[in-house]
Amino acid sequence: MTIDMSQFFQVFFDEAEELLAEKEKLLLAIDVESPDVEELNAIFRAAHSIKGGASTFGLMDMTEVTHILESLLDKIRKGEMALTSEHVDAFLSAKDILKMQLDGHRIGTAVDQDAVGDVRMLLQSLSQDDVPIKAPVASFQKENAEKFESKIFSRMFKILLPKLPLSDIDAIVSELGLLGLITKEKKADGVFELTLKSNETEDDIVAICSFIMNADELKISSEELKAGAATNGANASEDDLGYGFFEPLESMFPPQEADAKAESVQPAQNATKTSAEATAKKAPAKKEAEKSAASQESTTIRVGIEKVDQIINLIGELVITQAMLEQRTQDLDPILNEKLFSSVAHLTRNTRDLQEAVMSIRMMPMDYVFSRFPRMVRDLATKLGKKVEFLTYGASTELDKGLIERIVDPLTHLVRNSIDHGIEIPATRAAAGKSETGKLSLSAVHQGGNIVIEVSDDGGGLHREKILAKAKQNGLAVSDNMSDSEVWQLIFAPGFSTAEIVTDVSGRGVGMDVVKRNITAMGGVVDIRSARGFGTTITISLPLTLAILDGMSIKVGDEIYILPLGFVVESLQPSASDVKEINGKGRVIKIRDEYLPLIPLYENFGICPKYTNPADGIAVIVEVDGKKAALFVDDLVGQQQVVVKNIESNYRKVPGISGATILGDGGVSLILDVSALLRAVR
């Protein structure tokens, strides 16, 4: 039977991209002087898995690159070569090339073959370099041997391989060696039989071998091992292991230490026996934990985002229908229709729970965004001759997928700005009594119905006088009496830049205005705190989702508008003495010794209102970017959760309106764009 492999391509593309991202993350975190054994193995496995998948699907360009990459990584993890910073740079470049090739196969983007050739030549040259082994690599061998020394294995597998190239045999032995203690024996007919003592399952062995050979040609037999009967790594020589992973323990100690070690053999054996007994008792519990973890992993499925969006749209319609039913029952007698009221209340609770559950499917951790920056920070800091320590907090904090995709570009610009403009060069920092290495942090935290993201650095901070001088030069309305927060907001003006030299990093005066515009379009606000010589913190506050929002229903004339609750500070009925007319500037309202501009919505939207005197109506105080204003409305209808519909795609863009929703009576209500209303009055 012929299997259509094309149906599995998308799965490979998704998994390969995840493996590349994980590989980059590990490379950026690895300690070159003392590499962690597990990290080296994880990096090797990522390259090996991509190579196996690419070979299976006939993507030979990726297979060729990963083959060279895998060979070099294998030398390093086996201790034949010491890891250097040049290796890390080459591996990161190889990751970029593989990502480019992956995108070429998936979405048809161009692949720079010259860049591919350069990386292949670089990896090959590094593979041929004779780099002396450092002490940490020797300790790597010792640590692995000691790990096997106290390991109790529950099963022994006999694995008969078909005739394969020696390089494939070595790759299989290498990968299976991560599962336990492995030995290799060559039979008379030239095939190899492997003996693996492990706590893993036969499925794990088949999964690994399938990347290199046809699983149908694999012959595996197994038997249970009695507790304490398994041969451990301490007694296995290099020949026993059949692959040369580990040196015999004797070779790890200088001759003068041999006698002392021999004297300690008997106590060590007793200790090992005690440890083995304790480990054997813990084995069942560990086995159950492994089963539980495997079960949990197997229940995860991949679902296309379009399917999730369709479910969310249907949930939105359900919310609207539930609101309609609730409104219809308001005209009924609650005594005579007690069961109906109870059923509607039950439906309301279930609808809210269902809505929250479905919305959580679209929520993604901020690590999806944060993981993009370590590489960028590393490369940009090196380019600018700066030392930067990059820290992240709250990477598990979740945000709607639609917002996550739109927040990447603004955060990218802010991070680049912090490195370029904020953090000083090492000499300048040292002269100021600071550490030569600057700190740049990204954090995310939930606050109520919003997520607050901060980009913070300990650099030189914003220069108030320079910003004011540049603003005057650009013709902006400024004064020396402006507060610091007002001065900092000037950097968001279009075309504003204090950079003296235009580089490919910054200085053209584009970016910060786009950052603010994009964040405002998402219903968010951006704020800046800065202290000269101590650093700058930029805070972004966003709603958790754009699909459904909590709103306040307000009435102007016969129309009902939705005011996003996140912008509302308070509402009150003003007295006539608190409303003042400013000649040619409109009206203001006095709220606790603060004068705020009064925005009569009926004038903005050309509606015949119920009241024209503010003292008869309601003033709703709203705040955006630290600026407040009062919206003059006729009545407050109530608070409700609404489903946001895009009005621009269904009708056209309306000034002062950000979207629309359907009310319980089936009518359409417009959602106010508070930011646009305040910008207009300013």
mmCIF file of C-alpha atoms in Angstrom, residues 259-542:
data_model
loop_
_atom_site.group_PDB
_atom_site.id
_atom_site.type_symbol
_atom_site.label_atom_id
_atom_site.label_comp_id
_atom_site.label_asym_id
_atom_site.label_seq_id
_atom_site.Cartn_x
_atom_site.Cartn_y
_atom_site.Cartn_z
ATOM 1 C CA ASP A 259 45.864 3.067 44.903
ATOM 2 C CA ALA A 260 43.631 5.374 46.879
ATOM 3 C CA LYS A 261 40.711 4.553 44.582
ATOM 4 C CA ALA A 262 41.383 0.809 44.846
ATOM 5 C CA GLU A 263 41.187 1.021 48.655
ATOM 6 C CA SER A 264 37.798 2.656 48.411
ATOM 7 C CA VAL A 265 36.258 0.072 46.059
ATOM 8 C CA GLN A 266 34.636 -2.093 48.781
ATOM 9 C CA PRO A 267 32.907 0.805 50.618
ATOM 10 C CA ALA A 268 31.829 2.167 47.263
ATOM 11 C CA GLN A 269 30.305 -1.174 46.305
ATOM 12 C CA ASN A 270 28.364 -1.286 49.555
ATOM 13 C CA ALA A 271 27.181 2.264 49.002
ATOM 14 C CA THR A 272 26.196 1.405 45.445
ATOM 15 C CA LYS A 273 24.219 -1.592 46.668
ATOM 16 C CA THR A 274 22.338 0.550 49.177
ATOM 17 C CA SER A 275 21.723 3.170 46.495
ATOM 18 C CA ALA A 276 20.512 0.466 44.108
ATOM 19 C CA GLU A 277 18.029 -0.857 46.655
ATOM 20 C CA ALA A 278 16.698 2.640 47.291
ATOM 21 C CA THR A 279 16.476 3.318 43.579
ATOM 22 C CA ALA A 280 14.648 0.028 43.003
ATOM 23 C CA LYS A 281 12.014 1.064 45.552
ATOM 24 C CA LYS A 282 11.547 4.397 43.786
ATOM 25 C CA ALA A 283 11.393 2.787 40.326
ATOM 26 C CA PRO A 284 7.646 1.998 40.359
ATOM 27 C CA ALA A 285 6.799 5.566 41.356
ATOM 28 C CA LYS A 286 9.059 6.944 38.658
ATOM 29 C CA LYS A 287 7.529 4.552 36.140
ATOM 30 C CA GLU A 288 4.062 5.805 36.984
ATOM 31 C CA ALA A 289 5.235 9.397 36.620
ATOM 32 C CA GLU A 290 6.732 8.597 33.216
ATOM 33 C CA LYS A 291 3.475 6.926 32.137
ATOM 34 C CA SER A 292 1.508 9.931 33.320
ATOM 35 C CA ALA A 293 3.765 12.321 31.418
ATOM 36 C CA ALA A 294 3.535 10.193 28.267
ATOM 37 C CA SER A 295 -0.228 10.053 28.584
ATOM 38 C CA GLN A 296 -0.420 13.805 29.024
ATOM 39 C CA GLU A 297 1.738 14.384 25.943
ATOM 40 C CA SER A 298 -0.362 12.039 23.811
ATOM 41 C CA THR A 299 -3.537 14.025 24.558
ATOM 42 C CA THR A 300 -2.172 17.161 22.883
ATOM 43 C CA ILE A 301 -3.454 17.844 19.361
ATOM 44 C CA ARG A 302 -2.652 20.438 16.708
ATOM 45 C CA VAL A 303 -5.609 22.508 15.552
ATOM 46 C CA GLY A 304 -5.601 25.071 12.739
ATOM 47 C CA ILE A 305 -6.173 28.640 13.920
ATOM 48 C CA GLU A 306 -8.981 29.065 11.382
ATOM 49 C CA LYS A 307 -10.953 26.344 13.187
ATOM 50 C CA VAL A 308 -10.457 28.094 16.510
ATOM 51 C CA ASP A 309 -11.568 31.403 14.983
ATOM 52 C CA GLN A 310 -14.683 29.727 13.628
ATOM 53 C CA ILE A 311 -15.546 28.395 17.090
ATOM 54 C CA ILE A 312 -14.973 31.834 18.604
ATOM 55 C CA ASN A 313 -17.283 33.415 16.026
ATOM 56 C CA LEU A 314 -19.980 30.865 16.859
ATOM 57 C CA ILE A 315 -19.518 31.524 20.576
ATOM 58 C CA GLY A 316 -19.942 35.221 19.823
ATOM 59 C CA GLU A 317 -23.252 34.495 18.111
ATOM 60 C CA LEU A 318 -24.280 32.370 21.091
ATOM 61 C CA VAL A 319 -23.494 35.258 23.460
ATOM 62 C CA ILE A 320 -25.676 37.548 21.331
ATOM 63 C CA THR A 321 -28.520 34.995 21.279
ATOM 64 C CA GLN A 322 -28.285 34.547 25.049
ATOM 65 C CA ALA A 323 -28.481 38.347 25.493
ATOM 66 C CA MET A 324 -31.569 38.420 23.274
ATOM 67 C CA LEU A 325 -33.287 35.714 25.348
ATOM 68 C CA GLU A 326 -32.406 37.520 28.553
ATOM 69 C CA GLN A 327 -33.870 40.762 27.237
ATOM 70 C CA ARG A 328 -37.056 39.056 26.016
ATOM 71 C CA THR A 329 -37.739 37.589 29.456
ATOM 72 C CA GLN A 330 -37.580 41.002 31.142
ATOM 73 C CA ASP A 331 -41.144 41.700 29.990
ATOM 74 C CA LEU A 332 -42.488 38.477 31.536
ATOM 75 C CA ASP A 333 -43.873 37.894 35.023
ATOM 76 C CA PRO A 334 -41.049 36.272 37.071
ATOM 77 C CA ILE A 335 -43.571 34.431 39.269
ATOM 78 C CA LEU A 336 -45.547 32.868 36.450
ATOM 79 C CA ASN A 337 -42.404 32.071 34.453
ATOM 80 C CA GLU A 338 -40.099 31.014 37.282
ATOM 81 C CA LYS A 339 -38.807 27.918 35.459
ATOM 82 C CA LEU A 340 -38.093 29.911 32.306
ATOM 83 C CA PHE A 341 -36.169 32.532 34.283
ATOM 84 C CA SER A 342 -34.193 29.767 36.006
ATOM 85 C CA SER A 343 -33.356 28.161 32.636
ATOM 86 C CA VAL A 344 -32.226 31.489 31.136
ATOM 87 C CA ALA A 345 -30.021 32.174 34.174
ATOM 88 C CA HIS A 346 -28.519 28.696 33.812
ATOM 89 C CA LEU A 347 -27.911 29.334 30.096
ATOM 90 C CA THR A 348 -26.218 32.637 30.933
ATOM 91 C CA ARG A 349 -23.789 30.952 33.344
ATOM 92 C CA ASN A 350 -22.998 28.144 30.907
ATOM 93 C CA THR A 351 -22.517 30.587 28.036
ATOM 94 C CA ARG A 352 -20.039 32.625 30.084
ATOM 95 C CA ASP A 353 -18.103 29.479 31.111
ATOM 96 C CA LEU A 354 -18.072 28.191 27.531
ATOM 97 C CA GLN A 355 -16.951 31.552 26.235
ATOM 98 C CA GLU A 356 -14.053 31.746 28.714
ATOM 99 C CA ALA A 357 -13.009 28.170 27.911
ATOM 100 C CA VAL A 358 -12.998 28.784 24.153
ATOM 101 C CA MET A 359 -11.223 32.122 24.507
ATOM 102 C CA SER A 360 -8.474 30.392 26.508
ATOM 103 C CA ILE A 361 -7.728 28.231 23.440
ATOM 104 C CA ARG A 362 -6.593 31.339 21.572
ATOM 105 C CA MET A 363 -4.430 32.439 24.488
ATOM 106 C CA MET A 364 -0.709 31.933 23.956
ATOM 107 C CA PRO A 365 2.188 32.431 26.402
ATOM 108 C CA MET A 366 4.286 35.575 25.988
ATOM 109 C CA ASP A 367 7.278 33.279 25.591
ATOM 110 C CA TYR A 368 6.162 33.040 21.951
ATOM 111 C CA VAL A 369 7.218 36.702 21.692
ATOM 112 C CA PHE A 370 10.037 36.812 24.247
ATOM 113 C CA SER A 371 11.894 33.865 22.676
ATOM 114 C CA ARG A 372 12.566 35.958 19.557
ATOM 115 C CA PHE A 373 14.678 38.531 21.354
ATOM 116 C CA PRO A 374 17.731 36.807 22.927
ATOM 117 C CA ARG A 375 19.279 36.235 19.489
ATOM 118 C CA MET A 376 18.468 39.776 18.338
ATOM 119 C CA VAL A 377 19.895 41.291 21.540
ATOM 120 C CA ARG A 378 23.066 39.220 21.234
ATOM 121 C CA ASP A 379 23.681 40.151 17.588
ATOM 122 C CA LEU A 380 22.807 43.844 17.976
ATOM 123 C CA ALA A 381 24.893 44.282 21.129
ATOM 124 C CA THR A 382 27.887 42.692 19.379
ATOM 125 C CA LYS A 383 27.384 44.955 16.363
ATOM 126 C CA LEU A 384 27.274 48.089 18.537
ATOM 127 C CA GLY A 385 30.190 47.037 20.753
ATOM 128 C CA LYS A 386 28.037 46.817 23.885
ATOM 129 C CA LYS A 387 27.592 44.227 26.608
ATOM 130 C CA VAL A 388 23.964 43.445 27.387
ATOM 131 C CA GLU A 389 22.408 40.949 29.777
ATOM 132 C CA PHE A 390 18.893 40.100 28.616
ATOM 133 C CA LEU A 391 16.316 39.014 31.196
ATOM 134 C CA THR A 392 12.666 37.995 30.836
ATOM 135 C CA TYR A 393 9.938 37.717 33.448
ATOM 136 C CA GLY A 394 6.403 36.373 33.116
ATOM 137 C CA ALA A 395 7.026 34.450 29.893
ATOM 138 C CA SER A 396 4.139 32.119 30.816
ATOM 139 C CA THR A 397 1.680 35.048 30.979
ATOM 140 C CA GLU A 398 -0.963 34.504 28.300
ATOM 141 C CA LEU A 399 -2.335 36.875 25.670
ATOM 142 C CA ASP A 400 -4.714 36.459 22.747
ATOM 143 C CA LYS A 401 -2.963 35.079 19.645
ATOM 144 C CA GLY A 402 -4.176 37.977 17.498
ATOM 145 C CA LEU A 403 -2.613 40.495 19.870
ATOM 146 C CA ILE A 404 0.577 38.468 20.283
ATOM 147 C CA GLU A 405 1.220 38.582 16.541
ATOM 148 C CA ARG A 406 0.600 42.341 16.444
ATOM 149 C CA ILE A 407 2.737 43.176 19.497
ATOM 150 C CA VAL A 408 5.923 41.605 18.064
ATOM 151 C CA ASP A 409 6.878 44.574 15.850
ATOM 152 C CA PRO A 410 6.327 47.297 18.514
ATOM 153 C CA LEU A 411 8.325 45.322 21.079
ATOM 154 C CA THR A 412 11.085 44.687 18.550
ATOM 155 C CA HIS A 413 11.460 48.417 17.974
ATOM 156 C CA LEU A 414 11.456 49.194 21.702
ATOM 157 C CA VAL A 415 14.106 46.553 22.427
ATOM 158 C CA ARG A 416 16.336 47.831 19.604
ATOM 159 C CA ASN A 417 15.910 51.386 20.885
ATOM 160 C CA SER A 418 16.918 50.349 24.410
ATOM 161 C CA ILE A 419 20.112 48.744 23.124
ATOM 162 C CA ASP A 420 20.984 51.543 20.694
ATOM 163 C CA HIS A 421 19.909 54.668 22.613
ATOM 164 C CA GLY A 422 19.535 53.456 26.206
ATOM 165 C CA ILE A 423 22.419 51.199 27.208
ATOM 166 C CA GLU A 424 25.824 52.857 27.010
ATOM 167 C CA ILE A 425 29.084 51.388 25.701
ATOM 168 C CA PRO A 426 31.194 49.599 28.362
ATOM 169 C CA ALA A 427 33.707 52.451 28.722
ATOM 170 C CA THR A 428 30.968 55.036 29.361
ATOM 171 C CA ARG A 429 29.256 52.767 31.891
ATOM 172 C CA ALA A 430 32.522 52.104 33.706
ATOM 173 C CA ALA A 431 33.264 55.841 33.881
ATOM 174 C CA ALA A 432 29.826 56.372 35.453
ATOM 175 C CA GLY A 433 30.524 53.718 38.089
ATOM 176 C CA LYS A 434 28.231 51.142 36.501
ATOM 177 C CA SER A 435 28.860 47.554 35.510
ATOM 178 C CA GLU A 436 30.177 47.308 31.939
ATOM 179 C CA THR A 437 27.307 44.947 31.176
ATOM 180 C CA GLY A 438 23.956 46.670 30.853
ATOM 181 C CA LYS A 439 20.692 45.016 31.798
ATOM 182 C CA LEU A 440 17.674 44.864 29.507
ATOM 183 C CA SER A 441 14.511 43.173 30.719
ATOM 184 C CA LEU A 442 11.152 42.221 29.250
ATOM 185 C CA SER A 443 8.311 41.428 31.630
ATOM 186 C CA ALA A 444 4.621 40.595 31.345
ATOM 187 C CA VAL A 445 1.967 40.396 34.062
ATOM 188 C CA HIS A 446 -1.820 40.286 34.249
ATOM 189 C CA GLN A 447 -3.560 43.223 35.899
ATOM 190 C CA GLY A 448 -7.323 42.837 35.960
ATOM 191 C CA GLY A 449 -8.583 42.409 32.410
ATOM 192 C CA ASN A 450 -5.327 43.711 30.918
ATOM 193 C CA ILE A 451 -1.805 42.518 30.353
ATOM 194 C CA VAL A 452 1.014 44.906 31.236
ATOM 195 C CA ILE A 453 4.277 44.529 29.298
ATOM 196 C CA GLU A 454 7.413 46.424 30.317
ATOM 197 C CA VAL A 455 10.661 47.034 28.430
ATOM 198 C CA SER A 456 13.230 48.258 30.943
ATOM 199 C CA ASP A 457 16.939 49.102 30.743
ATOM 200 C CA ASP A 458 19.508 50.486 33.184
ATOM 201 C CA GLY A 459 21.076 52.788 30.606
ATOM 202 C CA GLY A 460 21.536 56.540 30.490
ATOM 203 C CA GLY A 461 17.832 57.445 30.522
ATOM 204 C CA LEU A 462 16.074 60.076 28.421
ATOM 205 C CA HIS A 463 17.657 63.539 28.036
ATOM 206 C CA ARG A 464 14.934 66.103 28.805
ATOM 207 C CA GLU A 465 16.742 69.158 27.400
ATOM 208 C CA LYS A 466 17.737 67.405 24.196
ATOM 209 C CA ILE A 467 14.164 66.201 23.613
ATOM 210 C CA LEU A 468 12.717 69.690 24.194
ATOM 211 C CA ALA A 469 15.282 71.285 21.887
ATOM 212 C CA LYS A 470 14.548 68.776 19.121
ATOM 213 C CA ALA A 471 10.781 69.243 19.598
ATOM 214 C CA LYS A 472 11.133 73.036 19.206
ATOM 215 C CA GLN A 473 13.266 72.493 16.124
ATOM 216 C CA ASN A 474 10.504 70.281 14.666
ATOM 217 C CA GLY A 475 7.889 72.953 15.352
ATOM 218 C CA LEU A 476 6.072 71.107 18.128
ATOM 219 C CA ALA A 477 4.190 73.105 20.766
ATOM 220 C CA VAL A 478 6.335 72.708 23.884
ATOM 221 C CA SER A 479 7.306 74.696 26.958
ATOM 222 C CA ASP A 480 9.929 74.418 29.665
ATOM 223 C CA ASN A 481 7.160 74.003 32.239
ATOM 224 C CA MET A 482 6.024 70.665 30.824
ATOM 225 C CA SER A 483 6.127 67.720 33.202
ATOM 226 C CA ASP A 484 8.589 64.904 32.545
ATOM 227 C CA SER A 485 5.800 62.523 31.492
ATOM 228 C CA GLU A 486 4.610 65.074 28.904
ATOM 229 C CA VAL A 487 8.154 65.537 27.606
ATOM 230 C CA TRP A 488 8.681 61.782 27.269
ATOM 231 C CA GLN A 489 5.509 61.514 25.154
ATOM 232 C CA LEU A 490 7.145 63.842 22.593
ATOM 233 C CA ILE A 491 9.329 60.995 21.329
ATOM 234 C CA PHE A 492 6.189 59.407 19.870
ATOM 235 C CA ALA A 493 5.704 62.354 17.498
ATOM 236 C CA PRO A 494 6.077 61.427 13.786
ATOM 237 C CA GLY A 495 9.607 62.021 12.478
ATOM 238 C CA PHE A 496 11.037 62.643 15.958
ATOM 239 C CA SER A 497 14.611 61.498 16.635
ATOM 240 C CA THR A 498 17.451 62.836 18.755
ATOM 241 C CA ALA A 499 20.058 60.623 17.102
ATOM 242 C CA GLU A 500 22.929 62.653 15.671
ATOM 243 C CA ILE A 501 23.916 59.962 13.155
ATOM 244 C CA VAL A 502 21.534 57.941 11.011
ATOM 245 C CA THR A 503 22.481 54.242 11.054
ATOM 246 C CA ASP A 504 20.865 51.039 9.843
ATOM 247 C CA VAL A 505 19.693 50.536 13.431
ATOM 248 C CA SER A 506 17.964 53.869 14.116
ATOM 249 C CA GLY A 507 18.006 57.617 13.662
ATOM 250 C CA ARG A 508 15.546 58.133 10.822
ATOM 251 C CA GLY A 509 12.736 59.323 13.106
ATOM 252 C CA VAL A 510 10.381 56.495 12.181
ATOM 253 C CA GLY A 511 9.292 53.796 14.553
ATOM 254 C CA MET A 512 8.171 55.244 17.872
ATOM 255 C CA ASP A 513 5.133 56.950 16.349
ATOM 256 C CA VAL A 514 4.247 53.665 14.641
ATOM 257 C CA VAL A 515 4.729 51.843 17.955
ATOM 258 C CA LYS A 516 2.213 54.084 19.689
ATOM 259 C CA ARG A 517 -0.219 54.000 16.784
ATOM 260 C CA ASN A 518 -0.176 50.189 16.684
ATOM 261 C CA ILE A 519 -0.609 49.846 20.432
ATOM 262 C CA THR A 520 -3.470 52.362 20.442
ATOM 263 C CA ALA A 521 -5.129 50.466 17.585
ATOM 264 C CA MET A 522 -5.116 47.377 19.805
ATOM 265 C CA GLY A 523 -6.961 49.275 22.520
ATOM 266 C CA GLY A 524 -3.795 49.693 24.558
ATOM 267 C CA VAL A 525 -1.867 52.544 26.131
ATOM 268 C CA VAL A 526 1.865 53.205 26.390
ATOM 269 C CA ASP A 527 3.654 55.074 29.166
ATOM 270 C CA ILE A 528 7.292 56.042 29.807
ATOM 271 C CA ARG A 529 9.242 56.418 33.055
ATOM 272 C CA SER A 530 12.847 57.576 32.921
ATOM 273 C CA ALA A 531 15.555 58.887 35.232
ATOM 274 C CA ARG A 532 18.708 60.453 33.838
ATOM 275 C CA GLY A 533 21.637 58.088 34.405
ATOM 276 C CA PHE A 534 19.487 55.269 35.791
ATOM 277 C CA GLY A 535 17.520 53.981 32.819
ATOM 278 C CA THR A 536 14.136 53.928 31.114
ATOM 279 C CA THR A 537 11.024 51.792 31.458
ATOM 280 C CA ILE A 538 8.328 51.718 28.771
ATOM 281 C CA THR A 539 5.021 50.224 29.901
ATOM 282 C CA ILE A 540 2.394 48.851 27.508
ATOM 283 C CA SER A 541 -1.085 47.972 28.757
ATOM 284 C CA LEU A 542 -3.275 45.848 26.471
#
